[in-house]
GROMACS .gro file of C-alpha atoms in nm:
model
  258
    1UNK     CA    1   3.332  -2.662   0.383
    2UNK     CA    2   3.097  -2.744   0.113
    3UNK     CA    3   2.887  -2.984   0.313
    4UNK     CA    4   2.817  -2.739   0.610
    5UNK     CA    5   2.717  -2.476   0.355
    6UNK     CA    6   2.501  -2.719   0.159
    7UNK     CA    7   2.320  -2.803   0.474
    8UNK     CA    8   2.274  -2.452   0.585
    9UNK     CA    9   2.134  -2.363   0.236
   10UNK     CA   10   1.894  -2.648   0.268
   11UNK     CA   11   1.777  -2.543   0.616
   12UNK     CA   12   1.724  -2.196   0.472
   13UNK     CA   13   1.518  -2.325   0.202
   14UNK     CA   14   1.310  -2.532   0.443
   15UNK     CA   15   1.263  -2.227   0.676
   16UNK     CA   16   1.143  -2.023   0.386
   17UNK     CA   17   0.898  -2.280   0.290
   18UNK     CA   18   0.756  -2.301   0.646
   19UNK     CA   19   0.731  -1.917   0.657
   20UNK     CA   20   0.553  -1.908   0.334
   21UNK     CA   21   0.303  -2.178   0.419
   22UNK     CA   22   0.219  -2.023   0.750
   23UNK     CA   23   0.220  -1.652   0.648
   24UNK     CA   24  -0.160  -1.621   0.555
   25UNK     CA   25  -0.295  -1.836   0.858
   26UNK     CA   26  -0.079  -1.623   1.104
   27UNK     CA   27  -0.202  -1.320   0.946
   28UNK     CA   28  -0.562  -1.423   1.009
   29UNK     CA   29  -0.492  -1.541   1.357
   30UNK     CA   30  -0.315  -1.190   1.422
   31UNK     CA   31  -0.626  -1.012   1.361
   32UNK     CA   32  -0.859  -1.260   1.520
   33UNK     CA   33  -0.671  -1.212   1.839
   34UNK     CA   34  -0.812  -0.860   1.880
   35UNK     CA   35  -1.180  -0.948   1.943
   36UNK     CA   36  -1.084  -1.222   2.188
   37UNK     CA   37  -0.855  -0.983   2.358
   38UNK     CA   38  -1.131  -0.727   2.397
   39UNK     CA   39  -1.390  -0.982   2.487
   40UNK     CA   40  -1.171  -1.113   2.773
   41UNK     CA   41  -1.177  -0.779   2.936
   42UNK     CA   42  -1.541  -0.654   2.866
   43UNK     CA   43  -1.677  -0.517   3.203
   44UNK     CA   44  -2.049  -0.600   3.101
   45UNK     CA   45  -1.984  -0.937   2.983
   46UNK     CA   46  -2.050  -1.249   3.199
   47UNK     CA   47  -1.774  -1.456   3.342
   48UNK     CA   48  -1.822  -1.731   3.084
   49UNK     CA   49  -1.804  -1.496   2.782
   50UNK     CA   50  -1.482  -1.335   2.943
   51UNK     CA   51  -1.345  -1.684   2.994
   52UNK     CA   52  -1.414  -1.788   2.650
   53UNK     CA   53  -1.225  -1.478   2.522
   54UNK     CA   54  -0.934  -1.538   2.738
   55UNK     CA   55  -0.928  -1.921   2.619
   56UNK     CA   56  -0.937  -1.806   2.254
   57UNK     CA   57  -0.671  -1.534   2.326
   58UNK     CA   58  -0.424  -1.798   2.474
   59UNK     CA   59  -0.502  -2.050   2.209
   60UNK     CA   60  -0.395  -1.796   1.943
   61UNK     CA   61  -0.074  -1.719   2.129
   62UNK     CA   62  -0.012  -2.092   2.168
   63UNK     CA   63  -0.030  -2.134   1.789
   64UNK     CA   64   0.207  -1.851   1.746
   65UNK     CA   65   0.443  -2.020   2.000
   66UNK     CA   66   0.421  -2.354   1.825
   67UNK     CA   67   0.490  -2.183   1.481
   68UNK     CA   68   0.791  -2.010   1.646
   69UNK     CA   69   0.920  -2.343   1.768
   70UNK     CA   70   0.884  -2.508   1.430
   71UNK     CA   71   1.073  -2.239   1.255
   72UNK     CA   72   1.331  -2.231   1.521
   73UNK     CA   73   1.389  -2.606   1.491
   74UNK     CA   74   1.441  -2.558   1.108
   75UNK     CA   75   1.673  -2.269   1.128
   76UNK     CA   76   2.045  -2.347   1.137
   77UNK     CA   77   2.153  -2.035   1.337
   78UNK     CA   78   1.908  -2.034   1.625
   79UNK     CA   79   2.048  -1.718   1.801
   80UNK     CA   80   2.042  -1.526   1.473
   81UNK     CA   81   1.687  -1.645   1.419
   82UNK     CA   82   1.568  -1.532   1.755
   83UNK     CA   83   1.722  -1.186   1.701
   84UNK     CA   84   1.579  -1.148   1.364
   85UNK     CA   85   1.224  -1.268   1.486
   86UNK     CA   86   1.240  -1.076   1.825
   87UNK     CA   87   0.871  -0.966   1.757
   88UNK     CA   88   0.756  -1.318   1.766
   89UNK     CA   89   0.929  -1.389   2.076
   90UNK     CA   90   0.756  -1.088   2.248
   91UNK     CA   91   0.420  -1.214   2.123
   92UNK     CA   92   0.481  -1.532   2.307
   93UNK     CA   93   0.629  -1.392   2.620
   94UNK     CA   94   0.389  -1.102   2.686
   95UNK     CA   95   0.080  -1.298   2.773
   96UNK     CA   96   0.279  -1.444   3.069
   97UNK     CA   97   0.273  -1.093   3.212
   98UNK     CA   98  -0.125  -1.070   3.201
   99UNK     CA   99  -0.177  -0.963   3.567
  100UNK     CA  100   0.007  -0.634   3.504
  101UNK     CA  101  -0.239  -0.365   3.423
  102UNK     CA  102   0.016  -0.152   3.241
  103UNK     CA  103   0.082  -0.446   2.982
  104UNK     CA  104  -0.301  -0.493   2.907
  105UNK     CA  105  -0.270  -0.278   2.588
  106UNK     CA  106   0.099  -0.355   2.529
  107UNK     CA  107   0.018  -0.733   2.482
  108UNK     CA  108  -0.199  -0.682   2.182
  109UNK     CA  109   0.057  -0.454   1.992
  110UNK     CA  110   0.313  -0.714   1.888
  111UNK     CA  111   0.033  -0.923   1.723
  112UNK     CA  112  -0.095  -0.625   1.543
  113UNK     CA  113   0.258  -0.537   1.434
  114UNK     CA  114   0.321  -0.889   1.321
  115UNK     CA  115  -0.028  -0.879   1.129
  116UNK     CA  116   0.059  -0.548   0.946
  117UNK     CA  117   0.409  -0.687   0.846
  118UNK     CA  118   0.245  -0.996   0.708
  119UNK     CA  119  -0.015  -0.811   0.532
  120UNK     CA  120   0.244  -0.601   0.345
  121UNK     CA  121   0.403  -0.917   0.221
  122UNK     CA  122   0.077  -1.067   0.112
  123UNK     CA  123  -0.053  -0.760  -0.075
  124UNK     CA  124   0.267  -0.716  -0.268
  125UNK     CA  125   0.276  -0.397  -0.476
  126UNK     CA  126  -0.084  -0.287  -0.421
  127UNK     CA  127   0.052   0.017  -0.211
  128UNK     CA  128  -0.253   0.238  -0.228
  129UNK     CA  129  -0.490  -0.046  -0.103
  130UNK     CA  130  -0.245  -0.147   0.151
  131UNK     CA  131  -0.205   0.224   0.301
  132UNK     CA  132  -0.598   0.236   0.303
  133UNK     CA  133  -0.640  -0.103   0.474
  134UNK     CA  134  -0.361  -0.034   0.732
  135UNK     CA  135  -0.527   0.293   0.821
  136UNK     CA  136  -0.868   0.133   0.879
  137UNK     CA  137  -0.724  -0.158   1.076
  138UNK     CA  138  -0.494   0.079   1.290
  139UNK     CA  139  -0.806   0.297   1.371
  140UNK     CA  140  -1.000  -0.008   1.489
  141UNK     CA  141  -0.713  -0.174   1.658
  142UNK     CA  142  -0.617   0.138   1.848
  143UNK     CA  143  -0.987   0.190   1.945
  144UNK     CA  144  -1.020  -0.161   2.074
  145UNK     CA  145  -0.695  -0.171   2.272
  146UNK     CA  146  -0.741   0.177   2.429
  147UNK     CA  147  -1.108   0.098   2.532
  148UNK     CA  148  -0.956  -0.197   2.725
  149UNK     CA  149  -0.661  -0.002   2.870
  150UNK     CA  150  -0.885   0.299   2.986
  151UNK     CA  151  -1.138   0.070   3.159
  152UNK     CA  152  -1.216   0.215   3.511
  153UNK     CA  153  -0.934   0.471   3.488
  154UNK     CA  154  -1.161   0.760   3.539
  155UNK     CA  155  -1.068   0.937   3.213
  156UNK     CA  156  -1.261   1.078   2.930
  157UNK     CA  157  -1.260   0.751   2.740
  158UNK     CA  158  -1.521   0.509   2.901
  159UNK     CA  159  -1.664   0.346   2.591
  160UNK     CA  160  -1.569   0.199   2.262
  161UNK     CA  161  -1.738   0.501   2.081
  162UNK     CA  162  -1.515   0.742   2.266
  163UNK     CA  163  -1.223   0.519   2.189
  164UNK     CA  164  -1.302   0.506   1.817
  165UNK     CA  165  -1.350   0.895   1.791
  166UNK     CA  166  -1.020   0.931   1.975
  167UNK     CA  167  -0.844   0.693   1.742
  168UNK     CA  168  -0.962   0.863   1.435
  169UNK     CA  169  -0.849   1.219   1.552
  170UNK     CA  170  -0.517   1.076   1.670
  171UNK     CA  171  -0.423   0.883   1.343
  172UNK     CA  172  -0.515   1.194   1.126
  173UNK     CA  173  -0.290   1.392   1.351
  174UNK     CA  174  -0.602   1.632   1.415
  175UNK     CA  175  -0.597   1.579   1.799
  176UNK     CA  176  -0.892   1.792   1.925
  177UNK     CA  177  -0.785   1.711   2.276
  178UNK     CA  178  -1.140   1.652   2.398
  179UNK     CA  179  -1.074   1.293   2.443
  180UNK     CA  180  -0.745   1.135   2.553
  181UNK     CA  181  -0.600   0.837   2.746
  182UNK     CA  182  -0.476   0.871   3.112
  183UNK     CA  183  -0.331   0.527   3.154
  184UNK     CA  184   0.024   0.446   3.059
  185UNK     CA  185  -0.093   0.159   2.832
  186UNK     CA  186  -0.348   0.412   2.658
  187UNK     CA  187  -0.071   0.665   2.613
  188UNK     CA  188   0.165   0.402   2.478
  189UNK     CA  189  -0.097   0.314   2.214
  190UNK     CA  190  -0.154   0.694   2.145
  191UNK     CA  191   0.214   0.739   2.072
  192UNK     CA  192   0.233   0.443   1.843
  193UNK     CA  193  -0.082   0.553   1.660
  194UNK     CA  194   0.051   0.902   1.606
  195UNK     CA  195   0.367   0.745   1.442
  196UNK     CA  196   0.153   0.513   1.231
  197UNK     CA  197  -0.056   0.821   1.116
  198UNK     CA  198   0.258   1.023   1.014
  199UNK     CA  199   0.405   0.715   0.841
  200UNK     CA  200   0.073   0.653   0.652
  201UNK     CA  201   0.052   1.013   0.537
  202UNK     CA  202   0.392   0.983   0.394
  203UNK     CA  203   0.322   0.658   0.219
  204UNK     CA  204   0.009   0.801   0.071
  205UNK     CA  205   0.186   1.125  -0.050
  206UNK     CA  206   0.457   0.906  -0.202
  207UNK     CA  207   0.208   0.686  -0.363
  208UNK     CA  208   0.033   0.981  -0.518
  209UNK     CA  209   0.337   1.135  -0.640
  210UNK     CA  210   0.460   0.790  -0.798
  211UNK     CA  211   0.127   0.748  -0.973
  212UNK     CA  212   0.162   1.098  -1.139
  213UNK     CA  213   0.532   1.043  -1.229
  214UNK     CA  214   0.447   0.704  -1.376
  215UNK     CA  215   0.141   0.850  -1.559
  216UNK     CA  216   0.361   1.117  -1.715
  217UNK     CA  217   0.636   0.885  -1.805
  218UNK     CA  218   0.378   0.674  -1.992
  219UNK     CA  219   0.259   0.979  -2.174
  220UNK     CA  220   0.616   1.065  -2.272
  221UNK     CA  221   0.660   0.705  -2.399
  222UNK     CA  222   0.354   0.720  -2.600
  223UNK     CA  223   0.455   1.046  -2.760
  224UNK     CA  224   0.793   0.896  -2.848
  225UNK     CA  225   0.635   0.587  -2.996
  226UNK     CA  226   0.403   0.790  -3.206
  227UNK     CA  227   0.673   1.025  -3.321
  228UNK     CA  228   0.894   0.727  -3.414
  229UNK     CA  229   0.607   0.576  -3.596
  230UNK     CA  230   0.542   0.903  -3.790
  231UNK     CA  231   0.906   0.913  -3.895
  232UNK     CA  232   0.897   0.556  -4.018
  233UNK     CA  233   0.585   0.625  -4.217
  234UNK     CA  234   0.734   0.936  -4.373
  235UNK     CA  235   1.062   0.736  -4.461
  236UNK     CA  236   0.847   0.458  -4.618
  237UNK     CA  237   0.645   0.704  -4.826
  238UNK     CA  238   0.976   0.873  -4.943
  239UNK     CA  239   1.123   0.539  -5.035
  240UNK     CA  240   0.812   0.453  -5.225
  241UNK     CA  241   0.818   0.783  -5.408
  242UNK     CA  242   1.185   0.724  -5.527
  243UNK     CA  243   1.108   0.370  -5.641
  244UNK     CA  244   0.814   0.520  -5.833
  245UNK     CA  245   1.063   0.745  -6.016
  246UNK     CA  246   1.337   0.494  -6.070
  247UNK     CA  247   1.193   0.142  -6.136
  248UNK     CA  248   1.556   0.009  -6.121
  249UNK     CA  249   1.584   0.098  -5.763
  250UNK     CA  250   1.336  -0.165  -5.665
  251UNK     CA  251   1.526  -0.421  -5.873
  252UNK     CA  252   1.850  -0.342  -5.721
  253UNK     CA  253   1.722  -0.362  -5.370
  254UNK     CA  254   1.566  -0.720  -5.442
  255UNK     CA  255   1.920  -0.827  -5.576
  256UNK     CA  256   2.079  -0.704  -5.245
  257UNK     CA  257   1.837  -0.915  -5.043
  258UNK     CA  258   1.911  -1.220  -5.236
   0.00000   0.00000   0.00000
């Protein structure tokens, strides 16, 4: 029994090492995917530019596929690994459905989600900065993806500027209604962006509350420390006064120390 457990523990350690080594590069590639994804669909771009965007797009997905295979080969329990990393499987599988218009926007979403998860691990406890960065990235990502999804749909979003305005009003839950997606892919992005906006607002509120609670706790600790110091000083002063009145008290205290 000990040998299989030892081997499984060793595989788990190797898997964590691989994931730790690839975390930052995969984070960079996840967000580098978005420009390539948009360029490959730009209506005004030349065929060569769109082809270059598509090549970069598939190259990034290929790197994700290779990284997934490496981690899968290291993992002891293959099926459990695939279930735990289902998002990576979706990232690799969705580009195969490129011809389907509905999945134009959906193909970019798993990579965005993977990037945000990795970003949270990399930034550690910088919750406020993380919330701000996720908000900015979500606005830009939503605008980029929706501008692609709404191309030629005849809706009110027909440029990146319109998509950016819509993305800002959606994630802040303002929702003026003057600009909205009409395609299924665009509405899918809209739904996710609303959820992200609500979640970010909750995180921001929690961060502000935690800051004030921590600040008040530190103030109370400072007051307690000052009060304790004041009492110690008063005790020392009283002891010094007693010793000045009775010189033998100092001698007896020194004898006890010996």
